[in-house]
Tab-separated table of N, CA, C and O in Angstrom:
chain	number	residue	atom	x	y	z
Q	207	MET	N	-13.658	12.792	7.032
Q	207	MET	CA	-14.557	12.486	5.929
Q	207	MET	C	-14.738	13.693	5.015
Q	207	MET	O	-14.972	13.511	3.827
Q	208	ALA	N	-14.605	14.889	5.560
Q	208	ALA	CA	-14.779	16.077	4.728
Q	208	ALA	C	-13.688	16.166	3.664
Q	208	ALA	O	-13.912	16.737	2.594
Q	209	ASP	N	-12.522	15.606	3.941
Q	209	ASP	CA	-11.410	15.642	2.990
Q	209	ASP	C	-11.419	14.483	2.005
Q	209	ASP	O	-10.546	14.406	1.146
Q	210	LEU	N	-12.378	13.569	2.121
Q	210	LEU	CA	-12.388	12.371	1.277
Q	210	LEU	C	-12.324	12.681	-0.213
Q	210	LEU	O	-11.466	12.129	-0.905
Q	211	PRO	N	-13.154	13.561	-0.773
Q	211	PRO	CA	-13.050	13.835	-2.213
Q	211	PRO	C	-11.679	14.387	-2.630
Q	211	PRO	O	-11.130	14.000	-3.653
Q	212	ALA	N	-11.107	15.258	-1.812
Q	212	ALA	CA	-9.791	15.821	-2.119
Q	212	ALA	C	-8.705	14.746	-2.058
Q	212	ALA	O	-7.790	14.732	-2.885
Q	213	LEU	N	-8.800	13.835	-1.080
Q	213	LEU	CA	-7.807	12.763	-0.967
Q	213	LEU	C	-7.908	11.790	-2.129
Q	213	LEU	O	-6.884	11.347	-2.672
Q	214	ILE	N	-9.121	11.455	-2.534
Q	214	ILE	CA	-9.298	10.568	-3.694
Q	214	ILE	C	-8.714	11.224	-4.935
Q	214	ILE	O	-7.978	10.596	-5.704
Q	215	ASN	N	-8.988	12.498	-5.125
Q	215	ASN	CA	-8.470	13.229	-6.286
Q	215	ASN	C	-6.942	13.323	-6.250
Q	215	ASN	O	-6.271	13.087	-7.252
Q	216	ALA	N	-6.395	13.647	-5.097
Q	216	ALA	CA	-4.940	13.759	-4.973
Q	216	ALA	C	-4.263	12.424	-5.213
Q	216	ALA	O	-3.190	12.359	-5.823
Q	217	GLY	N	-4.873	11.351	-4.785
Q	217	GLY	CA	-4.298	10.023	-4.986
Q	217	GLY	C	-4.318	9.581	-6.427
Q	217	GLY	O	-3.553	8.707	-6.822
Q	218	GLY	N	-5.158	10.184	-7.239
Q	218	GLY	CA	-5.227	9.845	-8.654
Q	218	GLY	C	-4.226	10.586	-9.508
Q	218	GLY	O	-4.014	10.251	-10.662
Q	219	ARG	N	-3.598	11.609	-8.954
Q	219	ARG	CA	-2.587	12.369	-9.698
Q	219	ARG	C	-1.229	11.724	-9.496
Q	219	ARG	O	-0.911	11.227	-8.428
Q	220	HIS	N	-0.438	11.747	-10.510
Q	220	HIS	CA	0.897	11.168	-10.417
Q	220	HIS	C	1.938	12.251	-10.630
Q	220	HIS	O	1.766	13.137	-11.457
Q	221	SER	N	3.006	12.148	-9.887
Q	221	SER	CA	4.111	13.066	-10.078
Q	221	SER	C	4.836	12.705	-11.371
Q	221	SER	O	4.581	11.683	-11.977
Q	222	ASP	N	5.736	13.545	-11.756
Q	222	ASP	CA	6.529	13.300	-12.954
Q	222	ASP	C	7.541	12.199	-12.643
Q	222	ASP	O	8.565	12.442	-12.019
Q	223	ILE	N	7.236	10.984	-13.057
Q	223	ILE	CA	8.101	9.844	-12.779
Q	223	ILE	C	9.178	9.776	-13.859
Q	223	ILE	O	8.882	9.640	-15.029
Q	224	LYS	N	10.423	9.892	-13.441
Q	224	LYS	CA	11.529	9.888	-14.385
Q	224	LYS	C	12.163	8.515	-14.543
Q	224	LYS	O	12.813	8.240	-15.519
Q	225	LYS	N	11.978	7.647	-13.571
Q	225	LYS	CA	12.613	6.342	-13.595
Q	225	LYS	C	11.598	5.292	-13.139
Q	225	LYS	O	10.878	5.500	-12.178
Q	226	LEU	N	11.559	4.182	-13.832
Q	226	LEU	CA	10.707	3.071	-13.436
Q	226	LEU	C	11.576	1.863	-13.114
Q	226	LEU	O	12.632	1.674	-13.721
Q	227	VAL	N	11.127	1.080	-12.169
Q	227	VAL	CA	11.816	-0.145	-11.786
Q	227	VAL	C	10.784	-1.268	-11.757
Q	227	VAL	O	9.580	-1.028	-11.742
Q	228	PHE	N	11.253	-2.516	-11.732
Q	228	PHE	CA	10.348	-3.652	-11.649
Q	228	PHE	C	9.805	-3.742	-10.225
Q	228	PHE	O	10.560	-3.708	-9.258
Q	229	CYS	N	8.488	-3.843	-10.093
Q	229	CYS	CA	7.837	-3.866	-8.781
Q	229	CYS	C	6.849	-5.020	-8.677
Q	229	CYS	O	6.267	-5.439	-9.678
Q	230	HIS	N	6.636	-5.470	-7.480
Q	230	HIS	CA	5.638	-6.484	-7.165
Q	230	HIS	C	4.239	-5.866	-7.176
Q	230	HIS	O	3.283	-6.464	-7.638
Q	231	HIS	N	4.093	-4.672	-6.638
Q	231	HIS	CA	2.861	-3.868	-6.565
Q	231	HIS	C	1.820	-4.376	-5.575
Q	231	HIS	O	0.720	-3.823	-5.533
Q	232	ASP	N	2.118	-5.384	-4.799
Q	232	ASP	CA	1.156	-5.848	-3.794
Q	232	ASP	C	1.897	-6.503	-2.632
Q	232	ASP	O	1.476	-7.525	-2.105
Q	233	ILE	N	3.011	-5.871	-2.239
Q	233	ILE	CA	3.778	-6.438	-1.130
Q	233	ILE	C	3.090	-6.087	0.174
Q	233	ILE	O	2.901	-4.924	0.504
Q	234	ARG	N	2.681	-7.141	0.837
Q	234	ARG	CA	2.066	-7.057	2.154
Q	234	ARG	C	2.311	-8.389	2.829
Q	234	ARG	O	2.763	-9.343	2.201
Q	235	GLN	N	2.034	-8.445	4.106
Q	235	GLN	CA	2.353	-9.644	4.875
Q	235	GLN	C	1.685	-10.894	4.313
Q	235	GLN	O	2.290	-11.969	4.316
Q	236	SER	N	0.470	-10.764	3.812
Q	236	SER	CA	-0.233	-11.950	3.309
Q	236	SER	C	0.307	-12.434	1.962
Q	236	SER	O	-0.077	-13.503	1.500
Q	237	ASN	N	1.192	-11.685	1.337
Q	237	ASN	CA	1.828	-12.117	0.093
Q	237	ASN	C	3.282	-12.522	0.311
Q	237	ASN	O	4.104	-12.467	-0.609
Q	238	MET	N	3.588	-12.925	1.534
Q	238	MET	CA	4.913	-13.429	1.866
Q	238	MET	C	4.758	-14.826	2.445
Q	238	MET	O	3.919	-15.051	3.313
Q	239	ALA	N	5.560	-15.727	1.937
Q	239	ALA	CA	5.569	-17.099	2.459
Q	239	ALA	C	6.909	-17.314	3.155
Q	239	ALA	O	7.952	-16.925	2.638
Q	240	TRP	N	6.868	-17.931	4.329
Q	240	TRP	CA	8.080	-18.172	5.083
Q	240	TRP	C	8.263	-19.656	5.307
Q	240	TRP	O	7.323	-20.385	5.635
Q	241	HIS	N	9.494	-20.098	5.104
Q	241	HIS	CA	9.857	-21.489	5.338
Q	241	HIS	C	11.123	-21.496	6.204
Q	241	HIS	O	12.054	-20.730	5.935
Q	242	PRO	N	11.205	-22.361	7.228
Q	242	PRO	CA	12.357	-22.330	8.131
Q	242	PRO	C	13.694	-22.593	7.448
Q	242	PRO	O	14.724	-22.101	7.895
Q	243	LYS	N	13.706	-23.337	6.350
Q	243	LYS	CA	14.961	-23.634	5.658
Q	243	LYS	C	15.160	-22.800	4.388
Q	243	LYS	O	16.277	-22.611	3.947
Q	244	ARG	N	14.092	-22.336	3.803
Q	244	ARG	CA	14.182	-21.596	2.535
Q	244	ARG	C	13.972	-20.097	2.685
Q	244	ARG	O	14.061	-19.362	1.725
Q	245	GLY	N	13.647	-19.641	3.878
Q	245	GLY	CA	13.493	-18.213	4.123
Q	245	GLY	C	12.158	-17.663	3.634
Q	245	GLY	O	11.194	-18.398	3.453
Q	246	THR	N	12.144	-16.366	3.394
Q	246	THR	CA	10.925	-15.672	2.986
Q	246	THR	C	10.907	-15.487	1.478
Q	246	THR	O	11.911	-15.124	0.871
Q	247	LYS	N	9.761	-15.729	0.894
Q	247	LYS	CA	9.571	-15.571	-0.557
Q	247	LYS	C	8.322	-14.732	-0.796
Q	247	LYS	O	7.326	-14.847	-0.077
Q	248	LEU	N	8.378	-13.889	-1.819
Q	248	LEU	CA	7.193	-13.144	-2.238
Q	248	LEU	C	6.350	-14.031	-3.145
Q	248	LEU	O	6.878	-14.696	-4.033
Q	249	ILE	N	5.048	-14.007	-2.913
Q	249	ILE	CA	4.133	-14.777	-3.747
Q	249	ILE	C	3.126	-13.828	-4.391
Q	249	ILE	O	3.070	-12.651	-4.053
Q	250	ASP	N	2.325	-14.343	-5.303
Q	250	ASP	CA	1.280	-13.604	-6.010
Q	250	ASP	C	1.859	-12.422	-6.783
Q	250	ASP	O	1.724	-11.266	-6.407
Q	251	TRP	N	2.459	-12.727	-7.891
Q	251	TRP	CA	3.091	-11.726	-8.751
Q	251	TRP	C	2.145	-11.222	-9.842
Q	251	TRP	O	2.579	-10.665	-10.839
Q	252	SER	N	0.843	-11.381	-9.663
Q	252	SER	CA	-0.118	-11.041	-10.719
Q	252	SER	C	-0.168	-9.549	-11.042
Q	252	SER	O	-0.582	-9.176	-12.134
Q	253	TRP	N	0.235	-8.681	-10.132
Q	253	TRP	CA	0.204	-7.238	-10.395
Q	253	TRP	C	1.590	-6.682	-10.721
Q	253	TRP	O	1.768	-5.476	-10.833
Q	254	SER	N	2.590	-7.521	-10.872
Q	254	SER	CA	3.958	-7.042	-11.050
Q	254	SER	C	4.130	-6.310	-12.379
Q	254	SER	O	3.416	-6.557	-13.351
Q	255	GLY	N	5.094	-5.399	-12.384
Q	255	GLY	CA	5.390	-4.627	-13.589
Q	255	GLY	C	6.155	-3.364	-13.225
Q	255	GLY	O	6.630	-3.212	-12.099
Q	256	PRO	N	6.282	-2.435	-14.173
Q	256	PRO	CA	7.026	-1.198	-13.918
Q	256	PRO	C	6.352	-0.347	-12.844
Q	256	PRO	O	5.120	-0.301	-12.758
Q	257	GLY	N	7.165	0.304	-12.041
Q	257	GLY	CA	6.640	1.185	-10.999
Q	257	GLY	C	7.701	2.139	-10.494
Q	257	GLY	O	8.868	2.069	-10.883
Q	258	GLU	N	7.282	3.018	-9.607
Q	258	GLU	CA	8.190	4.006	-9.032
Q	258	GLU	C	9.159	3.366	-8.047
Q	258	GLU	O	8.763	2.467	-7.303
Q	259	PRO	N	10.403	3.836	-8.014
Q	259	PRO	CA	11.320	3.365	-6.980
Q	259	PRO	C	10.730	3.627	-5.594
Q	259	PRO	O	10.139	4.676	-5.345
Q	260	GLY	N	10.843	2.661	-4.726
Q	260	GLY	CA	10.345	2.803	-3.363
Q	260	GLY	C	8.881	2.441	-3.173
Q	260	GLY	O	8.374	2.472	-2.057
Q	261	SER	N	8.194	2.083	-4.246
Q	261	SER	CA	6.767	1.800	-4.097
Q	261	SER	C	6.513	0.487	-3.353
Q	261	SER	O	5.588	0.406	-2.542
Q	262	ASP	N	7.327	-0.518	-3.586
Q	262	ASP	CA	7.115	-1.786	-2.884
Q	262	ASP	C	7.385	-1.660	-1.382
Q	262	ASP	O	6.596	-2.140	-0.563
Q	263	ILE	N	8.464	-0.999	-1.011
Q	263	ILE	CA	8.755	-0.848	0.423
Q	263	ILE	C	7.696	0.026	1.081
Q	263	ILE	O	7.300	-0.198	2.222
Q	264	THR	N	7.179	1.006	0.341
Q	264	THR	CA	6.104	1.855	0.865
Q	264	THR	C	4.859	1.021	1.149
Q	264	THR	O	4.248	1.148	2.221
Q	265	SER	N	4.488	0.149	0.224
Q	265	SER	CA	3.323	-0.727	0.429
Q	265	SER	C	3.506	-1.613	1.654
Q	265	SER	O	2.582	-1.771	2.461
Q	266	LEU	N	4.676	-2.206	1.777
Q	266	LEU	CA	4.947	-3.087	2.909
Q	266	LEU	C	4.914	-2.319	4.230
Q	266	LEU	O	4.317	-2.775	5.209
Q	267	LEU	N	5.518	-1.145	4.255
Q	267	LEU	CA	5.539	-0.374	5.496
Q	267	LEU	C	4.141	0.091	5.897
Q	267	LEU	O	3.806	0.112	7.088
Q	268	ILE	N	3.302	0.423	4.931
Q	268	ILE	CA	1.910	0.776	5.242
Q	268	ILE	C	1.210	-0.436	5.854
Q	268	ILE	O	0.492	-0.317	6.849
Q	269	ASP	N	1.426	-1.612	5.272
Q	269	ASP	CA	0.802	-2.830	5.788
Q	269	ASP	C	1.285	-3.142	7.198
Q	269	ASP	O	0.494	-3.521	8.062
Q	270	LEU	N	2.570	-2.974	7.442
Q	270	LEU	CA	3.110	-3.217	8.786
Q	270	LEU	C	2.555	-2.211	9.792
Q	270	LEU	O	2.191	-2.569	10.914
Q	271	HIS	N	2.464	-0.949	9.381
Q	271	HIS	CA	1.890	0.087	10.246
Q	271	HIS	C	0.428	-0.237	10.572
Q	271	HIS	O	-0.004	-0.107	11.721
Q	272	LYS	N	-0.304	-0.691	9.560
Q	272	LYS	CA	-1.707	-1.072	9.748
Q	272	LYS	C	-1.828	-2.182	10.796
Q	272	LYS	O	-2.807	-2.236	11.532
Q	273	SER	N	-0.832	-3.045	10.875
Q	273	SER	CA	-0.840	-4.159	11.837
Q	273	SER	C	-0.300	-3.768	13.205
Q	273	SER	O	-0.169	-4.615	14.084
Q	274	GLY	N	0.049	-2.500	13.372
Q	274	GLY	CA	0.501	-2.027	14.672
Q	274	GLY	C	1.998	-2.028	14.898
Q	274	GLY	O	2.449	-1.779	16.012
Q	275	HIS	N	2.772	-2.312	13.857
Q	275	HIS	CA	4.230	-2.302	14.001
Q	275	HIS	C	4.761	-0.868	13.937
Q	275	HIS	O	4.250	-0.046	13.188
Q	276	ASN	N	5.809	-0.612	14.700
Q	276	ASN	CA	6.458	0.690	14.674
Q	276	ASN	C	7.397	0.737	13.464
Q	276	ASN	O	8.370	-0.011	13.407
Q	277	ILE	N	7.103	1.604	12.514
Q	277	ILE	CA	7.922	1.708	11.301
Q	277	ILE	C	8.721	3.009	11.260
Q	277	ILE	O	9.304	3.345	10.230
Q	278	SER	N	8.766	3.731	12.368
Q	278	SER	CA	9.395	5.055	12.373
Q	278	SER	C	10.870	5.022	11.951
Q	278	SER	O	11.365	5.995	11.383
Q	279	ASN	N	11.564	3.921	12.187
Q	279	ASN	CA	12.972	3.825	11.757
Q	279	ASN	C	13.114	3.755	10.241
Q	279	ASN	O	14.228	3.880	9.722
Q	280	TYR	N	12.010	3.543	9.535
Q	280	TYR	CA	12.058	3.356	8.083
Q	280	TYR	C	11.357	4.475	7.318
Q	280	TYR	O	11.145	4.358	6.114
Q	281	TYR	N	10.999	5.557	7.993
Q	281	TYR	CA	10.303	6.655	7.323
Q	281	TYR	C	11.059	7.163	6.099
Q	281	TYR	O	10.453	7.528	5.095
Q	282	LYS	N	12.383	7.174	6.185
Q	282	LYS	CA	13.173	7.701	5.060
Q	282	LYS	C	13.049	6.840	3.803
Q	282	LYS	O	13.352	7.296	2.701
Q	283	GLU	N	12.579	5.623	3.946
Q	283	GLU	CA	12.423	4.719	2.806
Q	283	GLU	C	11.094	4.922	2.071
Q	283	GLU	O	10.910	4.417	0.967
Q	284	ILE	N	10.176	5.643	2.669
Q	284	ILE	CA	8.822	5.768	2.125
Q	284	ILE	C	8.785	6.764	0.975
Q	284	ILE	O	9.298	7.877	1.077
Q	285	ASN	N	8.179	6.347	-0.106
Q	285	ASN	CA	7.930	7.205	-1.261
Q	285	ASN	C	6.582	7.882	-1.010
Q	285	ASN	O	5.529	7.252	-1.138
Q	286	LEU	N	6.614	9.154	-0.620
Q	286	LEU	CA	5.382	9.853	-0.251
Q	286	LEU	C	4.405	9.995	-1.415
Q	286	LEU	O	3.193	9.959	-1.217
Q	287	ASP	N	4.915	10.142	-2.632
Q	287	ASP	CA	4.025	10.190	-3.792
Q	287	ASP	C	3.267	8.878	-3.936
Q	287	ASP	O	2.071	8.865	-4.214
Q	288	HIS	N	3.970	7.773	-3.747
Q	288	HIS	CA	3.308	6.474	-3.855
Q	288	HIS	C	2.351	6.249	-2.679
Q	288	HIS	O	1.285	5.653	-2.844
Q	289	CYS	N	2.708	6.734	-1.515
Q	289	CYS	CA	1.827	6.653	-0.349
Q	289	CYS	C	0.506	7.363	-0.663
Q	289	CYS	O	-0.575	6.834	-0.395
Q	290	LEU	N	0.589	8.528	-1.268
Q	290	LEU	CA	-0.603	9.276	-1.650
Q	290	LEU	C	-1.397	8.544	-2.730
Q	290	LEU	O	-2.628	8.480	-2.678
Q	291	THR	N	-0.696	7.954	-3.687
Q	291	THR	CA	-1.362	7.187	-4.745
Q	291	THR	C	-2.124	6.001	-4.157
Q	291	THR	O	-3.277	5.748	-4.520
Q	292	LEU	N	-1.493	5.269	-3.242
Q	292	LEU	CA	-2.163	4.131	-2.613
Q	292	LEU	C	-3.371	4.575	-1.803
Q	292	LEU	O	-4.420	3.921	-1.814
Q	293	MET	N	-3.231	5.697	-1.107
Q	293	MET	CA	-4.348	6.214	-0.337
Q	293	MET	C	-5.543	6.486	-1.260
Q	293	MET	O	-6.674	6.084	-0.975
Q	294	GLY	N	-5.289	7.140	-2.381
Q	294	GLY	CA	-6.353	7.412	-3.347
Q	294	GLY	C	-6.927	6.133	-3.934
Q	294	GLY	O	-8.146	6.008	-4.103
Q	295	PHE	N	-6.065	5.161	-4.231
Q	295	PHE	CA	-6.506	3.873	-4.780
Q	295	PHE	C	-7.462	3.180	-3.821
Q	295	PHE	O	-8.548	2.746	-4.197
Q	296	TRP	N	-7.045	3.076	-2.540
Q	296	TRP	CA	-7.886	2.385	-1.566
Q	296	TRP	C	-9.168	3.149	-1.279
Q	296	TRP	O	-10.235	2.547	-1.159
Q	297	LEU	N	-9.085	4.471	-1.156
Q	297	LEU	CA	-10.298	5.253	-0.907
Q	297	LEU	C	-11.272	5.143	-2.071
Q	297	LEU	O	-12.486	5.081	-1.871
Q	298	ASN	N	-10.741	5.120	-3.276
Q	298	ASN	CA	-11.600	4.958	-4.448
Q	298	ASN	C	-12.302	3.607	-4.412
Q	298	ASN	O	-13.499	3.504	-4.661
Q	299	HIS	N	-11.561	2.564	-4.074
Q	299	HIS	CA	-12.144	1.215	-4.051
Q	299	HIS	C	-13.196	1.026	-2.958
Q	299	HIS	O	-14.158	0.290	-3.157
Q	300	VAL	N	-13.035	1.678	-1.827
Q	300	VAL	CA	-14.035	1.505	-0.763
Q	300	VAL	C	-15.347	2.208	-1.098
Q	300	VAL	O	-16.364	1.943	-0.467
Q	301	THR	N	-15.330	3.066	-2.100
Q	301	THR	CA	-16.571	3.740	-2.503
Q	301	THR	C	-17.310	2.973	-3.596
Q	301	THR	O	-18.400	3.387	-3.991
Q	302	TRP	N	-16.748	1.886	-4.084
Q	302	TRP	CA	-17.431	1.077	-5.094
Q	302	TRP	C	-18.660	0.423	-4.475
Q	302	TRP	O	-18.719	0.229	-3.263
Q	303	PRO	N	-19.618	0.041	-5.296
Q	303	PRO	CA	-20.837	-0.588	-4.763
Q	303	PRO	C	-20.521	-1.839	-3.945
Q	303	PRO	O	-19.644	-2.626	-4.288
Q	304	TYR	N	-21.260	-1.989	-2.872
Q	304	TYR	CA	-21.130	-3.131	-1.964
Q	304	TYR	C	-21.601	-4.396	-2.674
Q	304	TYR	O	-22.633	-4.398	-3.336
Q	305	ARG	N	-20.823	-5.488	-2.533
Q	305	ARG	CA	-21.168	-6.741	-3.212
Q	305	ARG	C	-21.272	-7.923	-2.267
Q	305	ARG	O	-21.059	-9.048	-2.660
Q	306	GLY	N	-21.565	-7.695	-1.028
Q	306	GLY	CA	-21.800	-8.812	-0.118
Q	306	GLY	C	-20.842	-8.921	1.046
Q	306	GLY	O	-21.256	-8.858	2.183
Q	307	ASP	N	-19.550	-9.111	0.794
Q	307	ASP	CA	-18.578	-9.288	1.868
Q	307	ASP	C	-17.844	-7.968	2.082
Q	307	ASP	O	-17.184	-7.471	1.177
Q	308	ASP	N	-17.937	-7.429	3.264
Q	308	ASP	CA	-17.312	-6.135	3.518
Q	308	ASP	C	-15.901	-6.249	4.092
Q	308	ASP	O	-15.281	-5.252	4.415
Q	309	THR	N	-15.349	-7.457	4.202
Q	309	THR	CA	-14.008	-7.645	4.754
Q	309	THR	C	-12.957	-6.915	3.927
Q	309	THR	O	-12.099	-6.215	4.478
Q	310	LEU	N	-13.028	-7.055	2.609
Q	310	LEU	CA	-12.059	-6.386	1.739
Q	310	LEU	C	-12.178	-4.872	1.862
Q	310	LEU	O	-11.173	-4.178	1.987
Q	311	ARG	N	-13.395	-4.353	1.867
Q	311	ARG	CA	-13.605	-2.908	2.008
Q	311	ARG	C	-13.047	-2.407	3.340
Q	311	ARG	O	-12.439	-1.343	3.413
Q	312	PHE	N	-13.256	-3.185	4.392
Q	312	PHE	CA	-12.741	-2.809	5.707
Q	312	PHE	C	-11.219	-2.742	5.686
Q	312	PHE	O	-10.617	-1.784	6.177
Q	313	GLN	N	-10.572	-3.759	5.116
Q	313	GLN	CA	-9.108	-3.774	5.038
Q	313	GLN	C	-8.583	-2.625	4.177
Q	313	GLN	O	-7.561	-2.017	4.499
Q	314	GLN	N	-9.263	-2.325	3.075
Q	314	GLN	CA	-8.860	-1.203	2.227
Q	314	GLN	C	-9.004	0.118	2.980
Q	314	GLN	O	-8.157	1.003	2.852
Q	315	SER	N	-10.058	0.246	3.778
Q	315	SER	CA	-10.235	1.450	4.593
Q	315	SER	C	-9.106	1.594	5.608
Q	315	SER	O	-8.547	2.684	5.785
Q	316	LEU	N	-8.765	0.488	6.263
Q	316	LEU	CA	-7.661	0.518	7.227
Q	316	LEU	C	-6.336	0.861	6.548
Q	316	LEU	O	-5.519	1.603	7.097
Q	317	SER	N	-6.117	0.328	5.351
Q	317	SER	CA	-4.890	0.640	4.607
Q	317	SER	C	-4.841	2.118	4.250
Q	317	SER	O	-3.795	2.754	4.375
Q	318	ALA	N	-5.966	2.666	3.800
Q	318	ALA	CA	-6.019	4.090	3.461
Q	318	ALA	C	-5.748	4.950	4.694
Q	318	ALA	O	-5.005	5.935	4.622
Q	319	LEU	N	-6.329	4.568	5.830
Q	319	LEU	CA	-6.087	5.314	7.066
Q	319	LEU	C	-4.628	5.222	7.507
Q	319	LEU	O	-4.043	6.205	7.959
Q	320	SER	N	-4.040	4.048	7.359
Q	320	SER	CA	-2.624	3.885	7.706
Q	320	SER	C	-1.745	4.726	6.799
Q	320	SER	O	-0.799	5.374	7.267
Q	321	ALA	N	-2.043	4.729	5.513
Q	321	ALA	CA	-1.282	5.557	4.570
Q	321	ALA	C	-1.430	7.032	4.925
Q	321	ALA	O	-0.461	7.795	4.880
Q	322	TYR	N	-2.630	7.439	5.302
Q	322	TYR	CA	-2.875	8.827	5.705
Q	322	TYR	C	-2.064	9.189	6.950
Q	322	TYR	O	-1.443	10.251	7.010
Q	323	GLU	N	-2.063	8.298	7.945
Q	323	GLU	CA	-1.291	8.557	9.165
Q	323	GLU	C	0.196	8.713	8.849
Q	323	GLU	O	0.859	9.620	9.371
Q	324	ILE	N	0.710	7.843	7.994
Q	324	ILE	CA	2.121	7.924	7.617
Q	324	ILE	C	2.383	9.208	6.838
Q	324	ILE	O	3.333	9.946	7.118
Q	325	TYR	N	1.537	9.483	5.857
Q	325	TYR	CA	1.708	10.660	4.993
Q	325	TYR	C	1.709	11.956	5.797
Q	325	TYR	O	2.495	12.860	5.527
Q	326	THR	N	0.845	12.047	6.793
Q	326	THR	CA	0.755	13.276	7.579
Q	326	THR	C	1.768	13.324	8.715
Q	326	THR	O	1.944	14.384	9.331
Q	327	THR	N	2.443	12.207	8.993
Q	327	THR	CA	3.450	12.175	10.051
Q	327	THR	C	4.829	12.560	9.536
Q	327	THR	O	5.598	13.225	10.226
Q	328	ILE	N	5.112	12.141	8.321
Q	328	ILE	CA	6.471	12.359	7.770
Q	328	ILE	C	6.639	13.798	7.303
Q	328	ILE	O	5.848	14.384	6.689
């Protein structure tokens, strides 16, 4: 908790991005639909747009790590700058005023902690 202000600040800074690619920006297990004949599809494209290479796989791997999956074979795919950005994003959001349901805040806290664990492990 003592590092919270520094982590929020660090997550708000962006590296010098030289290349942008089209991204979903919210890839997580709950935004994937699976059908036995049609396979897996990404849903909820409301946040899609330009982003850093590797940001979508980083989001997904953080979500999988949060759920207890071993992602160590995929560490090389993680964009550490984006991992830090997501950590700052989630930490910033959990400090917003409480509005009744704390489920979202809890999940954002878990995501920030998962991103922190990944960031400090790699």
